[in-house]
mmCIF file of C-alpha atoms and ligand atoms in Angstrom:
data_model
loop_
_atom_site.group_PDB
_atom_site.id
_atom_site.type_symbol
_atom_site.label_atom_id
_atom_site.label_comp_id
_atom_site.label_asym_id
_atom_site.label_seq_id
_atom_site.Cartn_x
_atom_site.Cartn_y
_atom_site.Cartn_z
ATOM 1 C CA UNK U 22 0.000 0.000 0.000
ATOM 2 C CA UNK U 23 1.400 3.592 -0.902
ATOM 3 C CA UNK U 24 2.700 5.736 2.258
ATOM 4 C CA UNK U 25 0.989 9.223 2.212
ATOM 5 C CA UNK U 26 3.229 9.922 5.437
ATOM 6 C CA UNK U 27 1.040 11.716 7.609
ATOM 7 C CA UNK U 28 -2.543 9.931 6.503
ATOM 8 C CA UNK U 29 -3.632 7.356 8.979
ATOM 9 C CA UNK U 30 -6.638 4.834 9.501
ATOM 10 C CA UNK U 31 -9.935 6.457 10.568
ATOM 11 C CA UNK U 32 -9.379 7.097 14.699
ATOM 12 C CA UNK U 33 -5.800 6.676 14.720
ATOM 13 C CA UNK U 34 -4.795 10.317 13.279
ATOM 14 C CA UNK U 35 -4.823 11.281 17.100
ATOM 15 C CA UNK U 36 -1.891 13.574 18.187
ATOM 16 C CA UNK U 37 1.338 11.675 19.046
ATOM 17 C CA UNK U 38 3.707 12.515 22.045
ATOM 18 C CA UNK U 39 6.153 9.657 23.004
ATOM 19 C CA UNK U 40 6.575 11.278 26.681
ATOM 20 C CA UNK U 41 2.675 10.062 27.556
ATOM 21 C CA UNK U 42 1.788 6.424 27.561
ATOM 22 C CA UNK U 43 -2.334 6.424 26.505
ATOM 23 C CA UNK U 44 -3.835 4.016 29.018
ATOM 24 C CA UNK U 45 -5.844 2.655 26.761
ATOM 25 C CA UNK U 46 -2.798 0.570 25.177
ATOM 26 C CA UNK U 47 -2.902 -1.657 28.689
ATOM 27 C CA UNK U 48 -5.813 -3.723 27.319
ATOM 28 C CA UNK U 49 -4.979 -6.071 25.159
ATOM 29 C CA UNK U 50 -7.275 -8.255 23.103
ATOM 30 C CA UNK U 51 -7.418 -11.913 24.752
ATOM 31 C CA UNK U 52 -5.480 -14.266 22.338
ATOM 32 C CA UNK U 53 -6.642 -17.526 23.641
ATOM 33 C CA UNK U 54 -4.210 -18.289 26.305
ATOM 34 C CA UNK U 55 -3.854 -18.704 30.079
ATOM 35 C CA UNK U 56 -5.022 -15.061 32.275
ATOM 36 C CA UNK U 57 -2.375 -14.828 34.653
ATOM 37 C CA UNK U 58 -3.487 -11.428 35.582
ATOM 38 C CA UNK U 59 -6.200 -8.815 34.871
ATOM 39 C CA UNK U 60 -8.996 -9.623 32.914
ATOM 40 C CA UNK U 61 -11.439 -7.153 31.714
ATOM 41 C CA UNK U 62 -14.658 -8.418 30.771
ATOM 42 C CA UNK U 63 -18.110 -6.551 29.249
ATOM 43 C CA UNK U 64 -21.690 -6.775 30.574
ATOM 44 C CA UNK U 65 -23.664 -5.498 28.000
ATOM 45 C CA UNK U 66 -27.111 -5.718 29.775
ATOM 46 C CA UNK U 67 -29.237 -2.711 30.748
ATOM 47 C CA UNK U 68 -32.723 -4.091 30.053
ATOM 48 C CA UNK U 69 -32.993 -5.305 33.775
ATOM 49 C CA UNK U 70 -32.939 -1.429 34.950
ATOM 50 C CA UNK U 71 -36.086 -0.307 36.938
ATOM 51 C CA UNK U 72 -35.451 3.294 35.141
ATOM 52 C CA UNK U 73 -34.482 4.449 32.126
ATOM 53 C CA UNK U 74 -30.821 3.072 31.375
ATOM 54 C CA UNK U 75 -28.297 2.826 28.390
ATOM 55 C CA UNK U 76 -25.906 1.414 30.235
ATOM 56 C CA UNK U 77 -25.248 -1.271 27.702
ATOM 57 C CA UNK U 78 -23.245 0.943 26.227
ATOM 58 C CA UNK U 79 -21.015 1.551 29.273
ATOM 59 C CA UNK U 80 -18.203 -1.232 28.709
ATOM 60 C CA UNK U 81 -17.314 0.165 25.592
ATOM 61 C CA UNK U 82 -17.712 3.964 26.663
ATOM 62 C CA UNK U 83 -15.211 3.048 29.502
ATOM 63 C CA UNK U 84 -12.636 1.403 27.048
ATOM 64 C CA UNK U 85 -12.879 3.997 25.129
ATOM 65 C CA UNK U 86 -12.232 6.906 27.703
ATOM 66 C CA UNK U 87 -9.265 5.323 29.269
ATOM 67 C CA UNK U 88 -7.255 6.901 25.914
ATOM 68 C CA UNK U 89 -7.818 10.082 28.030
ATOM 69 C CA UNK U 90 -5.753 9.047 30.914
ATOM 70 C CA UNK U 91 -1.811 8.157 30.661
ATOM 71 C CA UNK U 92 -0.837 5.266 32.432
ATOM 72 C CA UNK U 93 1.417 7.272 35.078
ATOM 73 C CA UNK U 94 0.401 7.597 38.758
ATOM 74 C CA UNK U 95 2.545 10.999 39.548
ATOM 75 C CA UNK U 96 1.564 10.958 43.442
ATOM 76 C CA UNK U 97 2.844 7.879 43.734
ATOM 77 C CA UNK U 98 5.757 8.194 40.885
ATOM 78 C CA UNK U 99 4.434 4.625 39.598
ATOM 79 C CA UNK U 100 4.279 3.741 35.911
ATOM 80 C CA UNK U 101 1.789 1.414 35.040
ATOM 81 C CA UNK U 102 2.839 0.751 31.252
ATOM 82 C CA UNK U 103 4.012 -2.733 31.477
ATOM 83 C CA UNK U 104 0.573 -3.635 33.356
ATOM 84 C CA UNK U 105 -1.747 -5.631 31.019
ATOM 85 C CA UNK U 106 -5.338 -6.114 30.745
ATOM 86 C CA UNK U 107 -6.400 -9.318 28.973
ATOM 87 C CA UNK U 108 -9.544 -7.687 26.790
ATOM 88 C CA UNK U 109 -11.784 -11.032 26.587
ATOM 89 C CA UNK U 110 -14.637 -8.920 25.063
ATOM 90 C CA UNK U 111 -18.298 -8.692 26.068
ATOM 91 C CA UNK U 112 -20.847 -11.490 26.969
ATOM 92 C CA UNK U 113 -23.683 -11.604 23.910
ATOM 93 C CA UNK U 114 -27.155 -10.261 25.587
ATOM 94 C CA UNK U 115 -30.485 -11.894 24.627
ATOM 95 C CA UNK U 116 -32.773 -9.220 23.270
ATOM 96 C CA UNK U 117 -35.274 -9.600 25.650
ATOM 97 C CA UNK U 118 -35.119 -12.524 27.616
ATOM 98 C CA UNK U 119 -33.484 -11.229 31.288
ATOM 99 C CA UNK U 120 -33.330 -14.959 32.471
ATOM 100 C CA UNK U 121 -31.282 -16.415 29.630
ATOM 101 C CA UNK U 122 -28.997 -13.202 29.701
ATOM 102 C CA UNK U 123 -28.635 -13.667 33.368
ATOM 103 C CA UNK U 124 -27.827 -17.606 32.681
ATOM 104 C CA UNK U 125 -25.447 -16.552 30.134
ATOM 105 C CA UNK U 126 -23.616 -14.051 32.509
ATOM 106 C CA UNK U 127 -23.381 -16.757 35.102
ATOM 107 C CA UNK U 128 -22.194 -19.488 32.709
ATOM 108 C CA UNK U 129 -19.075 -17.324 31.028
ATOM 109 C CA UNK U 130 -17.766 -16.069 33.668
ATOM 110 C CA UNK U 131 -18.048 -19.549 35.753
ATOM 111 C CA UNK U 132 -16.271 -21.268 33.057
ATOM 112 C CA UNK U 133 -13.704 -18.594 32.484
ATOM 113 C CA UNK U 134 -13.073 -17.908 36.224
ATOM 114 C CA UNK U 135 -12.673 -21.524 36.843
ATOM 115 C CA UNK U 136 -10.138 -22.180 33.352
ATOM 116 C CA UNK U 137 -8.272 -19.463 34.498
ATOM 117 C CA UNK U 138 -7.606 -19.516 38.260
ATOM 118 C CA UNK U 139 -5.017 -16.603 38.176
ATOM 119 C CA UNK U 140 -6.801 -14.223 37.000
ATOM 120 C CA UNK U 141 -8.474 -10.737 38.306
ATOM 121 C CA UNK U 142 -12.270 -10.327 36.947
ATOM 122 C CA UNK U 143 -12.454 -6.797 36.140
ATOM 123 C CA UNK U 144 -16.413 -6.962 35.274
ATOM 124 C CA UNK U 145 -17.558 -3.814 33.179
ATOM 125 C CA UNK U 146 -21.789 -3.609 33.705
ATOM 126 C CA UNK U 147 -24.421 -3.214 32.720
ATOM 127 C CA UNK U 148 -26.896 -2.112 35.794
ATOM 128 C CA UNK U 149 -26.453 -3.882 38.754
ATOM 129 C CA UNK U 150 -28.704 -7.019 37.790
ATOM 130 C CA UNK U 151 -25.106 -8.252 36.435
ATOM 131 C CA UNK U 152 -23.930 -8.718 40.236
ATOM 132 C CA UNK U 153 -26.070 -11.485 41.058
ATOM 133 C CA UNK U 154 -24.950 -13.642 38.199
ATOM 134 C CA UNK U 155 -21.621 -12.443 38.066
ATOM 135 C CA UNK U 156 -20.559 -12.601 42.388
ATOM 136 C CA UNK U 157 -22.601 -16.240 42.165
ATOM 137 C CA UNK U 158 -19.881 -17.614 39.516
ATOM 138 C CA UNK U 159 -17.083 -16.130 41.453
ATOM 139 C CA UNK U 160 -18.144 -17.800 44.256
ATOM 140 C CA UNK U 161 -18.313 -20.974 41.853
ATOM 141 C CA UNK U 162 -15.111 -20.201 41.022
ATOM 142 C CA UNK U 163 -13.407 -19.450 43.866
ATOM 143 C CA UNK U 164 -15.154 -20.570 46.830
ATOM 144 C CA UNK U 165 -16.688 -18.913 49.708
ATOM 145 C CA UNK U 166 -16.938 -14.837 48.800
ATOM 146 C CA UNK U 167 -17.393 -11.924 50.647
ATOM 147 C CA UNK U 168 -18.551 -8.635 49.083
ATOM 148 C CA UNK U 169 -18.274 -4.842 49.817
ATOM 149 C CA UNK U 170 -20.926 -2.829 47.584
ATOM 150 C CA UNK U 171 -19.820 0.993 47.284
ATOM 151 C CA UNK U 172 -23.834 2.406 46.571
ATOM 152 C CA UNK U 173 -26.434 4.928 47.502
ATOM 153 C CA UNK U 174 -28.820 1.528 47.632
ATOM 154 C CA UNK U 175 -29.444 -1.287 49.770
ATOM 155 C CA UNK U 176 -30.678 -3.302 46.270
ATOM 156 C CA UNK U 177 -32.592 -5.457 48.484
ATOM 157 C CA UNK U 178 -35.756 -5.572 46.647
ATOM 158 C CA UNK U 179 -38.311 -7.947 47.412
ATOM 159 C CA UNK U 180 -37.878 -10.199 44.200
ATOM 160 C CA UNK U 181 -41.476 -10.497 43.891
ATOM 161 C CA UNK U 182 -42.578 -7.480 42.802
ATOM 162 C CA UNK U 183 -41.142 -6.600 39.842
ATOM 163 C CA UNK U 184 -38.717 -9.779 39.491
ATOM 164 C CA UNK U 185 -34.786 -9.455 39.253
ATOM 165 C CA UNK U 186 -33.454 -6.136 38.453
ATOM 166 C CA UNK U 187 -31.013 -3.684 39.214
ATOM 167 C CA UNK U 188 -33.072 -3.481 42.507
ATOM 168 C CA UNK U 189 -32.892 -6.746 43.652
ATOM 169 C CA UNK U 190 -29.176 -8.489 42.892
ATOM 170 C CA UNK U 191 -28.106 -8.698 46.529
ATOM 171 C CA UNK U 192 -31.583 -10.071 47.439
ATOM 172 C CA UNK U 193 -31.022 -12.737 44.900
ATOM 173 C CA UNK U 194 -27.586 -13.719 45.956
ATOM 174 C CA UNK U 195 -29.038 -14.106 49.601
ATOM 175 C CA UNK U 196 -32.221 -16.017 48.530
ATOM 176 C CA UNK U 197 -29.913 -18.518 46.108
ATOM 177 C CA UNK U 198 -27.884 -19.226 49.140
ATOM 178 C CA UNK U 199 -24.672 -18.448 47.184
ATOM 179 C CA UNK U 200 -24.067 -15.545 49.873
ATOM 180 C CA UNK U 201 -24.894 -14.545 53.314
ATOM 181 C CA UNK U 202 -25.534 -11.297 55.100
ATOM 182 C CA UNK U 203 -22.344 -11.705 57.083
ATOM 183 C CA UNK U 204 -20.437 -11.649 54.323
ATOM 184 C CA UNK U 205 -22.205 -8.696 52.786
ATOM 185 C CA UNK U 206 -20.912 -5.105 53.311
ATOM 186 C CA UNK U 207 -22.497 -1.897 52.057
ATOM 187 C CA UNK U 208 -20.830 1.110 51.986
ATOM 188 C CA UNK U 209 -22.535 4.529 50.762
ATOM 189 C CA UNK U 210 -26.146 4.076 51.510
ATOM 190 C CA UNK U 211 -27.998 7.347 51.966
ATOM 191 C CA UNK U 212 -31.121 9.289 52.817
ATOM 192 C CA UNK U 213 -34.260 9.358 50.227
ATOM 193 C CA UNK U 214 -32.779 6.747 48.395
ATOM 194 C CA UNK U 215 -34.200 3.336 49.882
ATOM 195 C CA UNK U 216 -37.524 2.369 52.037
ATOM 196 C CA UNK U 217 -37.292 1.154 55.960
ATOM 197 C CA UNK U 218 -38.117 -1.728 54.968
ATOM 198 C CA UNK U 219 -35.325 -2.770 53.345
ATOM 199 C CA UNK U 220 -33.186 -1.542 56.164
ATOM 200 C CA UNK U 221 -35.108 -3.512 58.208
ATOM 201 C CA UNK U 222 -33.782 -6.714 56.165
ATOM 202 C CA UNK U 223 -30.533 -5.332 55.753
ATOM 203 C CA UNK U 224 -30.040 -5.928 59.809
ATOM 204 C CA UNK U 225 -31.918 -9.248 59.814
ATOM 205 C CA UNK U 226 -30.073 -10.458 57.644
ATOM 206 C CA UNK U 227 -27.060 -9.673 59.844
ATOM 207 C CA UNK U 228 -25.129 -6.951 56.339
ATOM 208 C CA UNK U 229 -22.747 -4.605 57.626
ATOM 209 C CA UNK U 230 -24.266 -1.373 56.468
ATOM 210 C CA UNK U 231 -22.257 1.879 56.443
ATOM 211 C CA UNK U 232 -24.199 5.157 55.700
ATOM 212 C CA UNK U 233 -23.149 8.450 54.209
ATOM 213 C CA UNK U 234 -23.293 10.094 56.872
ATOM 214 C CA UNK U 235 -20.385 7.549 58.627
ATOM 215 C CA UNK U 236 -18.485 7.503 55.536
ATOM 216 C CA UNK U 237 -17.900 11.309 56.136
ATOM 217 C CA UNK U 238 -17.981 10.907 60.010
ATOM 218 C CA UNK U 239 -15.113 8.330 59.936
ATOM 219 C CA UNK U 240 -12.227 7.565 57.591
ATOM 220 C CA UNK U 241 -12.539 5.671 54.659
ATOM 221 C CA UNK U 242 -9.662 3.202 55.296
ATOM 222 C CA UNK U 243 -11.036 2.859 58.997
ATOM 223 C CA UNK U 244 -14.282 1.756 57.453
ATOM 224 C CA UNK U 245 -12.501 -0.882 55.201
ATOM 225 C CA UNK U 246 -10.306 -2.062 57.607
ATOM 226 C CA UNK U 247 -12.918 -2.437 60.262
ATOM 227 C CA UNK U 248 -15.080 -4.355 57.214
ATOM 228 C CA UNK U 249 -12.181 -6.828 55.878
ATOM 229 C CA UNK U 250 -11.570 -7.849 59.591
ATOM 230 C CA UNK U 251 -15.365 -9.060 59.113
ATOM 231 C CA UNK U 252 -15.314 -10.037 56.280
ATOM 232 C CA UNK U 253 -12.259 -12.259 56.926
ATOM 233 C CA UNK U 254 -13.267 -14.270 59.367
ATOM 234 C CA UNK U 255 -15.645 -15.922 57.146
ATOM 235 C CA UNK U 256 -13.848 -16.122 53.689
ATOM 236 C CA UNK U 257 -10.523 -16.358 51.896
ATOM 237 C CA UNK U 258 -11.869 -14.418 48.567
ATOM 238 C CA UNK U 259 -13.165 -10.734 48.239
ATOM 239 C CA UNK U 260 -14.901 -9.322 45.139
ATOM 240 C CA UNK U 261 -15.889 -5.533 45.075
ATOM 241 C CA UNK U 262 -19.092 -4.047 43.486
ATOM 242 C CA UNK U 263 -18.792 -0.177 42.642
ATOM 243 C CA UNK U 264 -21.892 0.641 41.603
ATOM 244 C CA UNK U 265 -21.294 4.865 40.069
ATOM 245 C CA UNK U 266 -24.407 6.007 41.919
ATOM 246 C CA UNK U 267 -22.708 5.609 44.943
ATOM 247 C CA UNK U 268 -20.995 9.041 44.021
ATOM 248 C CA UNK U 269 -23.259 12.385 44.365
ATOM 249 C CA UNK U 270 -24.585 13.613 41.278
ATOM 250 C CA UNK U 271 -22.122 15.913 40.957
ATOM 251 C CA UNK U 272 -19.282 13.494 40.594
ATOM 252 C CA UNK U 273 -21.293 11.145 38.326
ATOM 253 C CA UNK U 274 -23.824 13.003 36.629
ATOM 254 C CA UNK U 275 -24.261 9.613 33.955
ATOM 255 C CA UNK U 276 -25.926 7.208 36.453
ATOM 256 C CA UNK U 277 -29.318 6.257 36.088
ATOM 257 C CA UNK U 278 -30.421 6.787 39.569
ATOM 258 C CA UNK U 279 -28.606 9.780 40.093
ATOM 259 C CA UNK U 280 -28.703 11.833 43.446
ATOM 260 C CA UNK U 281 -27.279 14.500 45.683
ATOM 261 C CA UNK U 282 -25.434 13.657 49.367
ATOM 262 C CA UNK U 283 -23.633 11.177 47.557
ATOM 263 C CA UNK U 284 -19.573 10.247 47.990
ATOM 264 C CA UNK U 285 -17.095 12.373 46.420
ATOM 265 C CA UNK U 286 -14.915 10.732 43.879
ATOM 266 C CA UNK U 287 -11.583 10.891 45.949
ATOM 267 C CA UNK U 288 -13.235 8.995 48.553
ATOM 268 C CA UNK U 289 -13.997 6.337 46.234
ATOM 269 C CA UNK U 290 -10.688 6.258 44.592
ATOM 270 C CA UNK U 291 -8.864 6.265 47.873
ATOM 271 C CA UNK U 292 -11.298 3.399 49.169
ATOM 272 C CA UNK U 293 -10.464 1.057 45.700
ATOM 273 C CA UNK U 294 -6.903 1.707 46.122
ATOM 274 C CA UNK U 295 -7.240 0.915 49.596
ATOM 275 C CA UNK U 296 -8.929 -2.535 48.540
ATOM 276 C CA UNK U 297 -6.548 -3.171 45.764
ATOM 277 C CA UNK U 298 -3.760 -3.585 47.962
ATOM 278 C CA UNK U 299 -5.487 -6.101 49.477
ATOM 279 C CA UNK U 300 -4.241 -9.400 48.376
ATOM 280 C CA UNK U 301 -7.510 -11.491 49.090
ATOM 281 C CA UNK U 302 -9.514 -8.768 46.700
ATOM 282 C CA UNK U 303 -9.655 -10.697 43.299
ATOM 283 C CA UNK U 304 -12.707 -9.699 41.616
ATOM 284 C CA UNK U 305 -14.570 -5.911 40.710
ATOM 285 C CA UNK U 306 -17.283 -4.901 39.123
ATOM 286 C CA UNK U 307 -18.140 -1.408 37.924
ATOM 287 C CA UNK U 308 -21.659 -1.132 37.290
ATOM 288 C CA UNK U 309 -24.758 1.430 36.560
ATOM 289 C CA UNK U 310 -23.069 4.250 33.844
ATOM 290 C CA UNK U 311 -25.773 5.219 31.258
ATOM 291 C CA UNK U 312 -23.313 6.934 28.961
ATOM 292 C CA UNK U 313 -26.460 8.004 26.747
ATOM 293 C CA UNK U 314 -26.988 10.223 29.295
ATOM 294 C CA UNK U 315 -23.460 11.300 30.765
ATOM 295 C CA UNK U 316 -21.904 14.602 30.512
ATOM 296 C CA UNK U 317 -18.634 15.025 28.568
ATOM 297 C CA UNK U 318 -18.083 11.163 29.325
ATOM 298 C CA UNK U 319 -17.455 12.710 33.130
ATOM 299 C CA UNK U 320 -19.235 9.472 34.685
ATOM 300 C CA UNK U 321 -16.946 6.717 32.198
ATOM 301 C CA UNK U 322 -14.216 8.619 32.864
ATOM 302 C CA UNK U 323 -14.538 8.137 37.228
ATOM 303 C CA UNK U 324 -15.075 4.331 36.173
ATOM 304 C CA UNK U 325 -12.145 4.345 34.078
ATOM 305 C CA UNK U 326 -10.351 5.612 36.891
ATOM 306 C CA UNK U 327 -11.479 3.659 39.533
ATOM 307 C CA UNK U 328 -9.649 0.907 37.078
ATOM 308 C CA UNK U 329 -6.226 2.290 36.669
ATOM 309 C CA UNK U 330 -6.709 3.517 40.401
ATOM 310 C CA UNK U 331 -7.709 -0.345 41.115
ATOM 311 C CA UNK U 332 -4.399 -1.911 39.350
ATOM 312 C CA UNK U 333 -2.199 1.000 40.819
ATOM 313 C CA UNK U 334 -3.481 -0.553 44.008
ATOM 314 C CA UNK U 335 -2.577 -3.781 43.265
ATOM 315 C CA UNK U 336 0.854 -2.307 41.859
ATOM 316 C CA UNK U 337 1.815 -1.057 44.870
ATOM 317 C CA UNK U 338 1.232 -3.949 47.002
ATOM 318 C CA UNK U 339 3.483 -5.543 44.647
ATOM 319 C CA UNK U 340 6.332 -2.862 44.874
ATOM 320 C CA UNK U 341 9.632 -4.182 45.672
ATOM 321 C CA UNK U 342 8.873 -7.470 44.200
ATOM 322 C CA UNK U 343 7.888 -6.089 40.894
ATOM 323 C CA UNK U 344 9.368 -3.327 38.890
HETATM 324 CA CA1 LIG T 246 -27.041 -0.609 43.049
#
């Protein structure tokens, strides 16, 4: 093919300067083999939202976005360019059956988690509804699992009402059996957002529930330490569930069930860094971005930085054994 010089391929005409590493180049599309490490994963479904949602189109959006981050961690003087992210690509929706999507969900990742016991889920939703399937084949997977939910809801719906949904995922996992309330912690509940009811469950069902208003009463990493010792004595694995609505509206203006006296963003990064460093933390989801809605890509952008802030995490518990 004839060299123009300075004509490229659609997209890739994008300003070059070889002092900034583009995040985006740490995923790389899965080839087949053994995932030693991080493996990102898409969860295209946003049919089981209660409102409104597009956030099908979030796993992409956040792909996409992390081109508008480099792959340097200044604070921390920590390059994260020879990190990888095995890309395995999204799991295929049904159009409008929620049950065989869910089954689908929980199949995948159950047979990818188990053929590949090495490696980090990072899960890419989708509304919430993904958790159920997705935590229950972890817990296939890997055994016993504990999870910490970062959101402004309790998603304890009664499963009754309007069947499984983005309401309902953590109701599921406890009715299945697959997990219990001990080994359930939510972080970021606040005011207008739930009914007493479901608080009411919440403590009968023995979840550690931290509101709002002790998130910004207490420290962040006093909260997570104070939740891991609980969580610890009852399993070896941890998976975390950010769902974006945990963050005030202002942070994350691109969630579906978006809200003010919400979690600033810094918390939230310095909570999944926090977690990262943790060792027994082997599986994240990020869940509930409509980017049909977002602003500026502001809400895809806080996800895609909760993942290079996740893997910096997990960097720097590694520092001094890795380069
Ligand atoms: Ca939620």
């Amino acid at each position: 093919m004839k060299n123009y010089g300075h004509l490229y391929p659609a997209g890739k005409a994008r300003f070059e300067d070889r002092g900034i590493i583009k995040a985006d180049t740490l995923l790389k599309e899965w080839n087949g083999s053994q995932v030693n490490g991080f493996g990102l994963v898409g969860v295209p479904l946003s049919r089981t939202s209660i409102s409104h949602s597009g956030a099908s189109a979030a796993p992409d959006s956040i792909r996409r976005v992390l081109a508008s981050f480099s792959t340097y961690a200044v604070e921390e003087d920590l390059e994260l360019c020879r990190q990888t992210i095995t890309d395995l690509g999204d799991i295929k929706m049904h159009v409008t059956d929620n049950g065989v999507s869910r089954q689908r969900i929980e199949e995948t990742l159950t047979h990818l988690l188990t053929d590949h016991p090495r490696m980090i889920p990072l899960i890419l939703g989708g509304d919430h509804a993904i958790s159920r399937p997705a935590i229950s084949a972890f817990s296939r997977a890997r055994g016993k699992v504990g999870v910490i939910q970062f959101d402004a809801h309790h998603d304890l719906r009664n499963l009754e009402d309007g069947g499984p949904s983005n309401g309902t995922p953590f109701r599921g996992l406890l009715e299945d059996g697959g997990l219990d309330g001990r080994r359930l912690v939510q972080i970021g509940i606040r005011n207008f957002a739930n009914g007493k009811v479901y608080r009411q469950y919440a403590e009968e069902q023995a979840i550690t529930v931290y509101t709002m208003k002790e998130v910004r009463a207490r420290s962040m990493t006093h909260i997570l330490e104070e939740s891991l010792e609980t969580l610890r004595s009852h399993v070896e694995h941890i998976y975390v569930s950010v769902d974006m609505d945990v963050l005030d509206q202002a942070f994350a203006p691109g969630c579906a069930a978006i809200g003010p006296g919400g979690m600033d963003s810094f918390t939230l990064f310095e909570a999944v860094e926090f977690l990262g460093r943790q060792g027994d933390v082997t599986g994240l989801d990020i869940v509930e971005i409509d980017p049909t809605r977002d602003f500026r890509d502001m809400t895809s952008r806080t996800a895609a930085f909760v993942l290079l802030t996740f893997l910096k995490g997990k960097r720097l518990a590694g520092r001094g054994s890795a380069s």
